[in-house]
Structures are given as structure tokens and as C-alpha cells.
Amino acid sequence: MTTPPDSEREKQAAAEAAVALVEEGSTVGLGTGSTVAYLLPALARRNLDILCVATSPATEAKARELGLRIQPFDRLDRLDVAIDGADQIDPSGWLVKGGGGAHTREKIVAVAAERFIVIASSDKLVEELVAPVPLELLPFGLHATLRRLEPVALRGVPPSPDGGVIADYLGQIESPEEVAAWLAGAPGVVEHGLFPPGLVTEALVGDGSVVTRLVPGSGSR
Ligand code: A5P
């Protein structure tokens, strides 16, 4: 039997730590990606009476297969908790998300949640955020939008479930706040993958054999 790489064990440990925080009777936003892939079976095993919202068709299919109750996100107007992975976490708690192109739905779900818990392996901790920053763009006027966002590259993947074109901003990120504000204000950008620290309640990061809890703004990292 081969031993899983450290990062996989760390993702699993972080996911299991997050599952322990889910309360009976709560509404839960489920993220997308390889770390969330560990979350879903661990959550299903707890057999709680919870109602979930999924951030991607892949998460929805897997969650249903495991017996989790999924509801479309057009009836609930808030969630108790959302749990999701990240591509990068900087020391102040800024995240880059959207490696799987699901960042628009992920941000909508994270913002709607009372608590947003990030789960990650230790290799996601970075000193400074770097490109790529995932983007979802409106197909209308796509090439004019791309020209204004240079340097940028189309990802060449299928559109999002909402019809958005997935691309990546490839420029410098000297100030995540400024880049986030610029991308948010650019016509044609549906959503970008920079998530501010204010959105993150806590990050649970697998670190060797332990899980470290980081709380943005608390000086815990
Ligand atoms: C999906 O679009 C992403 O935002 C993921 O949440 C993020 O890329 C983390 O993915 P992994 O858990 O696969 O590293």
C-alpha cells in the first residue's frame, strides 16, 4: 500500500476538523475541489440533520451520492456555515480561490454564511499572493474585456454552470485589496478569485500531524 503524500493527509485532517464544527440542524455551504472531496464523506458519516447548498455540479453530485441533502441556492437567503478550500492563503488572510473555476458560486456562498471556514494543506500558505487570479467573465464583449484586463489568459475549460468564461489574471499582486477593487469594478468581470480576510472566519490548515487554526486579524499567523 502506498502512503498518500503529506498534502493529501493534511487536506483530509483539515476537512475532518471542519466537519467537527458543523452543528445539528444547520444549513451548510459546500465548496469545491480536492480538499472538499475529503469533507463530503466525513460530513456524511456524521449523519446530521443538515441542509446543504453546493457550489458546483461536481460537489452536488458527490454530496447527493453520499446521502447529503442538497437544496438549490434560490430558496435560502443565508447559511450557518460554509466550508471550502483555497489555492493560496496569505499571512493577513487574503485568499486566492477558483483553481477549479467555481469561485463565483463559492464567493456567493461564503458571503451568505455566518461562518466561512477555509480548509487547506500547509502548502497553500504563502508569504505573498501570486498570479494566476481566477476570473469568470461574461461572454458578451469577451475580447474587449480581455484587452482591458491584460495580462490575462483564457483557461480553455468549459464555461461555468452559469455560462461564464473562465480566465486567469496574470499580473502582479502588490496589493490584493487594490487588485480586487480594480477587478470588481471592471465591466464584464462577473467575479474574481480574491477573497478578503474579512470574509474568513477561520482557516484550518493541516500541518504535518496537526491542524492549525488561523483567524485573520487575530495575529494568529
Ligand atoms: C474551486 O474553484 C476552488 O476555489 C477550490 O476551492 C480551490 O481551488 C482549492 O482547491 P483544492 O482543494 O483542490 O486545492
PDB file of C-alpha atoms and ligand atoms in Angstrom:
ATOM      1  CA  MET A   1       0.000   0.000   0.000  1.00  0.00           C
ATOM      2  CA  THR A   2       1.394   3.444  -0.874  1.00  0.00           C
ATOM      3  CA  THR A   3       1.302   6.267   1.664  1.00  0.00           C
ATOM      4  CA  PRO A   4      -0.601   9.370   0.470  1.00  0.00           C
ATOM      5  CA  PRO A   5       1.565  12.488   0.049  1.00  0.00           C
ATOM      6  CA  ASP A   6       1.679  14.825   3.057  1.00  0.00           C
ATOM      7  CA  SER A   7      -0.531  17.397   1.377  1.00  0.00           C
ATOM      8  CA  GLU A   8      -3.311  14.841   0.902  1.00  0.00           C
ATOM      9  CA  ARG A   9      -3.128  13.792   4.551  1.00  0.00           C
ATOM     10  CA  GLU A  10      -3.151  17.452   5.571  1.00  0.00           C
ATOM     11  CA  LYS A  11      -6.210  18.180   3.404  1.00  0.00           C
ATOM     12  CA  GLN A  12      -8.033  15.258   4.975  1.00  0.00           C
ATOM     13  CA  ALA A  13      -7.117  16.305   8.525  1.00  0.00           C
ATOM     14  CA  ALA A  14      -8.267  19.890   7.880  1.00  0.00           C
ATOM     15  CA  ALA A  15     -11.525  18.671   6.340  1.00  0.00           C
ATOM     16  CA  GLU A  16     -12.228  16.375   9.286  1.00  0.00           C
ATOM     17  CA  ALA A  17     -11.524  19.181  11.763  1.00  0.00           C
ATOM     18  CA  ALA A  18     -14.054  21.372   9.947  1.00  0.00           C
ATOM     19  CA  VAL A  19     -16.698  18.653   9.933  1.00  0.00           C
ATOM     20  CA  ALA A  20     -16.495  18.513  13.727  1.00  0.00           C
ATOM     21  CA  LEU A  21     -17.650  22.168  13.796  1.00  0.00           C
ATOM     22  CA  VAL A  22     -20.882  21.543  11.868  1.00  0.00           C
ATOM     23  CA  GLU A  23     -23.911  21.646  14.141  1.00  0.00           C
ATOM     24  CA  GLU A  24     -27.059  19.565  14.062  1.00  0.00           C
ATOM     25  CA  GLY A  25     -29.893  21.329  12.214  1.00  0.00           C
ATOM     26  CA  SER A  26     -27.647  23.804  10.414  1.00  0.00           C
ATOM     27  CA  THR A  27     -27.507  24.983   6.809  1.00  0.00           C
ATOM     28  CA  VAL A  28     -24.146  24.291   5.226  1.00  0.00           C
ATOM     29  CA  GLY A  29     -22.445  25.632   2.092  1.00  0.00           C
ATOM     30  CA  LEU A  30     -20.189  23.063   0.463  1.00  0.00           C
ATOM     31  CA  GLY A  31     -17.194  24.284  -1.533  1.00  0.00           C
ATOM     32  CA  THR A  32     -15.456  22.671  -4.466  1.00  0.00           C
ATOM     33  CA  GLY A  33     -12.143  20.933  -5.038  1.00  0.00           C
ATOM     34  CA  SER A  34      -9.847  18.195  -3.817  1.00  0.00           C
ATOM     35  CA  THR A  35      -9.924  19.296  -0.151  1.00  0.00           C
ATOM     36  CA  VAL A  36     -13.718  19.416  -0.151  1.00  0.00           C
ATOM     37  CA  ALA A  37     -13.586  15.886  -1.590  1.00  0.00           C
ATOM     38  CA  TYR A  38     -12.399  14.805   1.889  1.00  0.00           C
ATOM     39  CA  LEU A  39     -15.035  16.929   3.598  1.00  0.00           C
ATOM     40  CA  LEU A  40     -18.057  15.329   1.947  1.00  0.00           C
ATOM     41  CA  PRO A  41     -17.659  11.717   3.148  1.00  0.00           C
ATOM     42  CA  ALA A  42     -16.624  12.877   6.631  1.00  0.00           C
ATOM     43  CA  LEU A  43     -19.721  15.084   6.829  1.00  0.00           C
ATOM     44  CA  ALA A  44     -21.983  12.317   5.527  1.00  0.00           C
ATOM     45  CA  ARG A  45     -20.568   9.939   8.161  1.00  0.00           C
ATOM     46  CA  ARG A  46     -21.786  12.243  10.958  1.00  0.00           C
ATOM     47  CA  ASN A  47     -25.324  11.614   9.780  1.00  0.00           C
ATOM     48  CA  LEU A  48     -26.542  15.039  10.948  1.00  0.00           C
ATOM     49  CA  ASP A  49     -29.909  16.527  10.080  1.00  0.00           C
ATOM     50  CA  ILE A  50     -28.499  19.351   7.926  1.00  0.00           C
ATOM     51  CA  LEU A  51     -29.432  21.071   4.674  1.00  0.00           C
ATOM     52  CA  CYS A  52     -26.612  21.791   2.225  1.00  0.00           C
ATOM     53  CA  VAL A  53     -26.005  24.065  -0.754  1.00  0.00           C
ATOM     54  CA  ALA A  54     -23.345  23.042  -3.285  1.00  0.00           C
ATOM     55  CA  THR A  55     -21.025  25.426  -5.130  1.00  0.00           C
ATOM     56  CA  SER A  56     -20.588  23.220  -8.213  1.00  0.00           C
ATOM     57  CA  PRO A  57     -22.316  20.395 -10.073  1.00  0.00           C
ATOM     58  CA  ALA A  58     -19.391  18.098  -9.126  1.00  0.00           C
ATOM     59  CA  THR A  59     -19.840  18.779  -5.405  1.00  0.00           C
ATOM     60  CA  GLU A  60     -23.593  18.432  -5.713  1.00  0.00           C
ATOM     61  CA  ALA A  61     -23.350  15.052  -7.449  1.00  0.00           C
ATOM     62  CA  LYS A  62     -20.844  13.671  -4.949  1.00  0.00           C
ATOM     63  CA  ALA A  63     -22.767  15.007  -1.937  1.00  0.00           C
ATOM     64  CA  ARG A  64     -26.043  13.501  -3.154  1.00  0.00           C
ATOM     65  CA  GLU A  65     -24.327  10.177  -3.792  1.00  0.00           C
ATOM     66  CA  LEU A  66     -23.200  10.212  -0.149  1.00  0.00           C
ATOM     67  CA  GLY A  67     -26.738  10.906   1.065  1.00  0.00           C
ATOM     68  CA  LEU A  68     -26.311  14.601   1.982  1.00  0.00           C
ATOM     69  CA  ARG A  69     -29.441  16.708   1.471  1.00  0.00           C
ATOM     70  CA  ILE A  70     -28.776  19.388  -1.192  1.00  0.00           C
ATOM     71  CA  GLN A  71     -31.069  22.301  -1.898  1.00  0.00           C
ATOM     72  CA  PRO A  72     -30.720  24.778  -4.797  1.00  0.00           C
ATOM     73  CA  PHE A  73     -29.464  28.140  -3.569  1.00  0.00           C
ATOM     74  CA  ASP A  74     -32.533  30.056  -4.654  1.00  0.00           C
ATOM     75  CA  ARG A  75     -34.686  29.487  -1.587  1.00  0.00           C
ATOM     76  CA  LEU A  76     -32.375  30.085   1.376  1.00  0.00           C
ATOM     77  CA  ASP A  77     -31.143  33.637   1.931  1.00  0.00           C
ATOM     78  CA  ARG A  78     -28.436  32.797   4.450  1.00  0.00           C
ATOM     79  CA  LEU A  79     -26.364  29.849   5.627  1.00  0.00           C
ATOM     80  CA  ASP A  80     -24.992  28.959   9.039  1.00  0.00           C
ATOM     81  CA  VAL A  81     -21.615  27.857   7.779  1.00  0.00           C
ATOM     82  CA  ALA A  82     -19.697  27.425   4.518  1.00  0.00           C
ATOM     83  CA  ILE A  83     -16.598  25.245   4.213  1.00  0.00           C
ATOM     84  CA  ASP A  84     -14.244  25.428   1.245  1.00  0.00           C
ATOM     85  CA  GLY A  85     -10.655  25.020   0.104  1.00  0.00           C
ATOM     86  CA  ALA A  86      -8.242  27.674  -1.156  1.00  0.00           C
ATOM     87  CA  ASP A  87      -5.401  27.872  -3.654  1.00  0.00           C
ATOM     88  CA  GLN A  88      -3.373  30.398  -1.631  1.00  0.00           C
ATOM     89  CA  ILE A  89      -3.687  31.915   1.863  1.00  0.00           C
ATOM     90  CA  ASP A  90      -1.514  34.908   2.686  1.00  0.00           C
ATOM     91  CA  PRO A  91      -0.416  35.957   6.216  1.00  0.00           C
ATOM     92  CA  SER A  92      -3.226  38.504   6.547  1.00  0.00           C
ATOM     93  CA  GLY A  93      -5.901  36.045   5.444  1.00  0.00           C
ATOM     94  CA  TRP A  94      -6.402  37.056   1.826  1.00  0.00           C
ATOM     95  CA  LEU A  95      -7.239  34.036  -0.325  1.00  0.00           C
ATOM     96  CA  VAL A  96      -6.922  33.148  -3.953  1.00  0.00           C
ATOM     97  CA  LYS A  97      -9.668  30.725  -4.970  1.00  0.00           C
ATOM     98  CA  GLY A  98     -11.055  29.405  -8.228  1.00  0.00           C
ATOM     99  CA  GLY A  99      -8.458  26.879  -9.315  1.00  0.00           C
ATOM    100  CA  GLY A 100     -11.466  24.781 -10.263  1.00  0.00           C
ATOM    101  CA  GLY A 101     -13.310  27.737 -11.803  1.00  0.00           C
ATOM    102  CA  ALA A 102     -16.062  27.681  -9.162  1.00  0.00           C
ATOM    103  CA  HIS A 103     -15.114  30.927  -7.380  1.00  0.00           C
ATOM    104  CA  THR A 104     -18.264  32.897  -8.312  1.00  0.00           C
ATOM    105  CA  ARG A 105     -20.618  30.456  -6.635  1.00  0.00           C
ATOM    106  CA  GLU A 106     -18.068  29.908  -3.873  1.00  0.00           C
ATOM    107  CA  LYS A 107     -17.979  33.627  -3.071  1.00  0.00           C
ATOM    108  CA  ILE A 108     -21.781  33.930  -3.111  1.00  0.00           C
ATOM    109  CA  VAL A 109     -21.997  31.024  -0.674  1.00  0.00           C
ATOM    110  CA  ALA A 110     -19.153  32.275   1.549  1.00  0.00           C
ATOM    111  CA  VAL A 111     -20.686  35.763   1.811  1.00  0.00           C
ATOM    112  CA  ALA A 112     -24.091  34.283   2.708  1.00  0.00           C
ATOM    113  CA  ALA A 113     -22.654  32.212   5.548  1.00  0.00           C
ATOM    114  CA  GLU A 114     -22.480  33.249   9.173  1.00  0.00           C
ATOM    115  CA  ARG A 115     -19.115  31.458   9.381  1.00  0.00           C
ATOM    116  CA  PHE A 116     -16.780  30.779   6.463  1.00  0.00           C
ATOM    117  CA  ILE A 117     -14.264  28.057   7.281  1.00  0.00           C
ATOM    118  CA  VAL A 118     -11.321  27.523   4.936  1.00  0.00           C
ATOM    119  CA  ILE A 119      -9.673  24.093   4.859  1.00  0.00           C
ATOM    120  CA  ALA A 120      -6.239  23.577   3.338  1.00  0.00           C
ATOM    121  CA  SER A 121      -2.939  21.753   3.366  1.00  0.00           C
ATOM    122  CA  SER A 122       0.125  23.676   4.551  1.00  0.00           C
ATOM    123  CA  ASP A 123       1.438  24.172   1.006  1.00  0.00           C
ATOM    124  CA  LYS A 124      -1.403  26.673   0.474  1.00  0.00           C
ATOM    125  CA  LEU A 125       0.177  29.107   2.948  1.00  0.00           C
ATOM    126  CA  VAL A 126       2.155  31.730   1.017  1.00  0.00           C
ATOM    127  CA  GLU A 127       4.070  34.834   2.008  1.00  0.00           C
ATOM    128  CA  GLU A 128       2.570  36.816  -0.904  1.00  0.00           C
ATOM    129  CA  LEU A 129      -0.273  36.073  -3.270  1.00  0.00           C
ATOM    130  CA  VAL A 130       0.821  35.485  -6.849  1.00  0.00           C
ATOM    131  CA  ALA A 131      -0.945  35.096 -10.181  1.00  0.00           C
ATOM    132  CA  PRO A 132      -2.982  33.471 -11.519  1.00  0.00           C
ATOM    133  CA  VAL A 133      -6.113  35.078 -10.104  1.00  0.00           C
ATOM    134  CA  PRO A 134      -9.102  33.158 -11.490  1.00  0.00           C
ATOM    135  CA  LEU A 135     -11.759  35.188 -13.275  1.00  0.00           C
ATOM    136  CA  GLU A 136     -15.261  34.484 -14.507  1.00  0.00           C
ATOM    137  CA  LEU A 137     -16.152  36.745 -17.451  1.00  0.00           C
ATOM    138  CA  LEU A 138     -19.345  37.499 -19.347  1.00  0.00           C
ATOM    139  CA  PRO A 139     -19.204  36.073 -22.889  1.00  0.00           C
ATOM    140  CA  PHE A 140     -20.636  39.366 -24.260  1.00  0.00           C
ATOM    141  CA  GLY A 141     -17.742  41.603 -25.302  1.00  0.00           C
ATOM    142  CA  LEU A 142     -15.262  38.977 -24.171  1.00  0.00           C
ATOM    143  CA  HIS A 143     -12.303  40.147 -26.238  1.00  0.00           C
ATOM    144  CA  ALA A 144     -12.795  43.786 -25.287  1.00  0.00           C
ATOM    145  CA  THR A 145     -12.886  42.728 -21.614  1.00  0.00           C
ATOM    146  CA  LEU A 146      -9.753  40.618 -22.036  1.00  0.00           C
ATOM    147  CA  ARG A 147      -7.908  43.534 -23.668  1.00  0.00           C
ATOM    148  CA  ARG A 148      -8.627  45.769 -20.651  1.00  0.00           C
ATOM    149  CA  LEU A 149      -7.534  43.093 -18.168  1.00  0.00           C
ATOM    150  CA  GLU A 150      -4.137  42.279 -19.711  1.00  0.00           C
ATOM    151  CA  PRO A 151      -2.067  40.329 -18.811  1.00  0.00           C
ATOM    152  CA  VAL A 152      -4.796  37.696 -18.836  1.00  0.00           C
ATOM    153  CA  ALA A 153      -5.298  34.254 -20.360  1.00  0.00           C
ATOM    154  CA  LEU A 154      -8.361  32.221 -21.208  1.00  0.00           C
ATOM    155  CA  ARG A 155      -8.213  28.922 -19.355  1.00  0.00           C
ATOM    156  CA  GLY A 156      -9.649  26.797 -22.159  1.00  0.00           C
ATOM    157  CA  VAL A 157     -12.072  24.949 -19.910  1.00  0.00           C
ATOM    158  CA  PRO A 158     -15.853  24.561 -20.291  1.00  0.00           C
ATOM    159  CA  PRO A 159     -17.944  27.568 -19.199  1.00  0.00           C
ATOM    160  CA  SER A 160     -19.149  27.825 -15.613  1.00  0.00           C
ATOM    161  CA  PRO A 161     -22.610  26.394 -14.820  1.00  0.00           C
ATOM    162  CA  ASP A 162     -23.824  29.998 -15.124  1.00  0.00           C
ATOM    163  CA  GLY A 163     -22.375  30.425 -18.631  1.00  0.00           C
ATOM    164  CA  GLY A 164     -19.321  32.464 -17.587  1.00  0.00           C
ATOM    165  CA  VAL A 165     -15.967  32.204 -19.372  1.00  0.00           C
ATOM    166  CA  ILE A 166     -13.126  31.109 -17.060  1.00  0.00           C
ATOM    167  CA  ALA A 167      -9.852  33.031 -17.413  1.00  0.00           C
ATOM    168  CA  ASP A 168      -6.873  33.992 -15.243  1.00  0.00           C
ATOM    169  CA  TYR A 169      -5.408  37.408 -14.482  1.00  0.00           C
ATOM    170  CA  LEU A 170      -1.635  37.034 -14.731  1.00  0.00           C
ATOM    171  CA  GLY A 171      -0.388  40.404 -13.453  1.00  0.00           C
ATOM    172  CA  GLN A 172       1.446  41.324 -10.241  1.00  0.00           C
ATOM    173  CA  ILE A 173      -0.491  41.372  -6.952  1.00  0.00           C
ATOM    174  CA  GLU A 174       1.349  44.014  -4.961  1.00  0.00           C
ATOM    175  CA  SER A 175      -1.815  44.932  -3.091  1.00  0.00           C
ATOM    176  CA  PRO A 176      -4.585  42.276  -3.076  1.00  0.00           C
ATOM    177  CA  GLU A 177      -7.021  44.978  -1.987  1.00  0.00           C
ATOM    178  CA  GLU A 178      -6.253  47.184  -4.985  1.00  0.00           C
ATOM    179  CA  VAL A 179      -6.281  44.338  -7.490  1.00  0.00           C
ATOM    180  CA  ALA A 180      -9.574  43.056  -6.028  1.00  0.00           C
ATOM    181  CA  ALA A 181     -11.165  46.518  -6.258  1.00  0.00           C
ATOM    182  CA  TRP A 182      -9.918  47.001  -9.829  1.00  0.00           C
ATOM    183  CA  LEU A 183     -11.214  43.586 -10.964  1.00  0.00           C
ATOM    184  CA  ALA A 184     -14.526  44.092  -9.152  1.00  0.00           C
ATOM    185  CA  GLY A 185     -15.023  47.382 -10.969  1.00  0.00           C
ATOM    186  CA  ALA A 186     -14.151  46.096 -14.433  1.00  0.00           C
ATOM    187  CA  PRO A 187     -17.220  45.728 -16.677  1.00  0.00           C
ATOM    188  CA  GLY A 188     -17.528  42.165 -17.954  1.00  0.00           C
ATOM    189  CA  VAL A 189     -15.924  40.597 -14.875  1.00  0.00           C
ATOM    190  CA  VAL A 190     -18.618  38.502 -13.211  1.00  0.00           C
ATOM    191  CA  GLU A 191     -16.334  37.620 -10.271  1.00  0.00           C
ATOM    192  CA  HIS A 192     -12.675  37.239  -9.389  1.00  0.00           C
ATOM    193  CA  GLY A 193     -10.946  34.754  -7.113  1.00  0.00           C
ATOM    194  CA  LEU A 194      -9.534  37.173  -4.494  1.00  0.00           C
ATOM    195  CA  PHE A 195     -11.389  36.653  -1.189  1.00  0.00           C
ATOM    196  CA  PRO A 196     -10.748  39.281   1.534  1.00  0.00           C
ATOM    197  CA  PRO A 197      -9.729  38.382   5.117  1.00  0.00           C
ATOM    198  CA  GLY A 198     -12.977  39.885   6.426  1.00  0.00           C
ATOM    199  CA  LEU A 199     -14.849  37.039   4.789  1.00  0.00           C
ATOM    200  CA  VAL A 200     -12.837  34.315   6.506  1.00  0.00           C
ATOM    201  CA  THR A 201     -13.928  33.277   9.998  1.00  0.00           C
ATOM    202  CA  GLU A 202     -11.090  30.807  10.378  1.00  0.00           C
ATOM    203  CA  ALA A 203      -8.708  28.712   8.312  1.00  0.00           C
ATOM    204  CA  LEU A 204      -7.977  25.139   9.388  1.00  0.00           C
ATOM    205  CA  VAL A 205      -4.630  24.171   7.928  1.00  0.00           C
ATOM    206  CA  GLY A 206      -3.233  20.652   8.065  1.00  0.00           C
ATOM    207  CA  ASP A 207       0.365  20.934   9.158  1.00  0.00           C
ATOM    208  CA  GLY A 208       2.133  17.598   9.390  1.00  0.00           C
ATOM    209  CA  SER A 209       0.224  15.651  12.009  1.00  0.00           C
ATOM    210  CA  VAL A 210      -1.674  18.611  13.497  1.00  0.00           C
ATOM    211  CA  VAL A 211      -4.300  21.061  12.294  1.00  0.00           C
ATOM    212  CA  THR A 212      -3.535  24.714  12.913  1.00  0.00           C
ATOM    213  CA  ARG A 213      -6.376  27.195  13.343  1.00  0.00           C
ATOM    214  CA  LEU A 214      -5.723  30.622  11.835  1.00  0.00           C
ATOM    215  CA  VAL A 215      -8.036  33.534  12.490  1.00  0.00           C
ATOM    216  CA  PRO A 216      -7.495  36.534  10.191  1.00  0.00           C
ATOM    217  CA  GLY A 217      -6.929  39.736  12.113  1.00  0.00           C
ATOM    218  CA  SER A 218      -6.052  37.944  15.364  1.00  0.00           C
ATOM    219  CA  GLY A 219      -2.314  37.848  14.704  1.00  0.00           C
ATOM    220  CA  SER A 220      -2.501  34.044  14.835  1.00  0.00           C
ATOM    221  CA  ARG A 221      -0.168  33.768  11.895  1.00  0.00           C
TER     222      ARG A 221
HETATM  223  C1  A5P B   1     -12.554  25.759  -6.833  1.00  0.00           C
HETATM  224  O1  A5P B   1     -12.904  26.625  -7.843  1.00  0.00           O
HETATM  225  C2  A5P B   1     -11.525  26.386  -5.981  1.00  0.00           C
HETATM  226  O2  A5P B   1     -11.801  27.640  -5.474  1.00  0.00           O
HETATM  227  C3  A5P B   1     -11.061  25.484  -4.875  1.00  0.00           C
HETATM  228  O3  A5P B   1     -11.790  25.704  -3.697  1.00  0.00           O
HETATM  229  C4  A5P B   1      -9.635  25.785  -4.612  1.00  0.00           C
HETATM  230  O4  A5P B   1      -9.018  25.798  -5.881  1.00  0.00           O
HETATM  231  C5  A5P B   1      -8.990  24.743  -3.719  1.00  0.00           C
HETATM  232  O5  A5P B   1      -8.941  23.536  -4.410  1.00  0.00           O
HETATM  233  P1  A5P B   1      -8.234  22.262  -3.831  1.00  0.00           P
HETATM  234  O6  A5P B   1      -8.918  21.901  -2.575  1.00  0.00           O
HETATM  235  O7  A5P B   1      -8.431  21.234  -4.918  1.00  0.00           O
HETATM  236  O8  A5P B   1      -6.790  22.591  -3.649  1.00  0.00           O
END
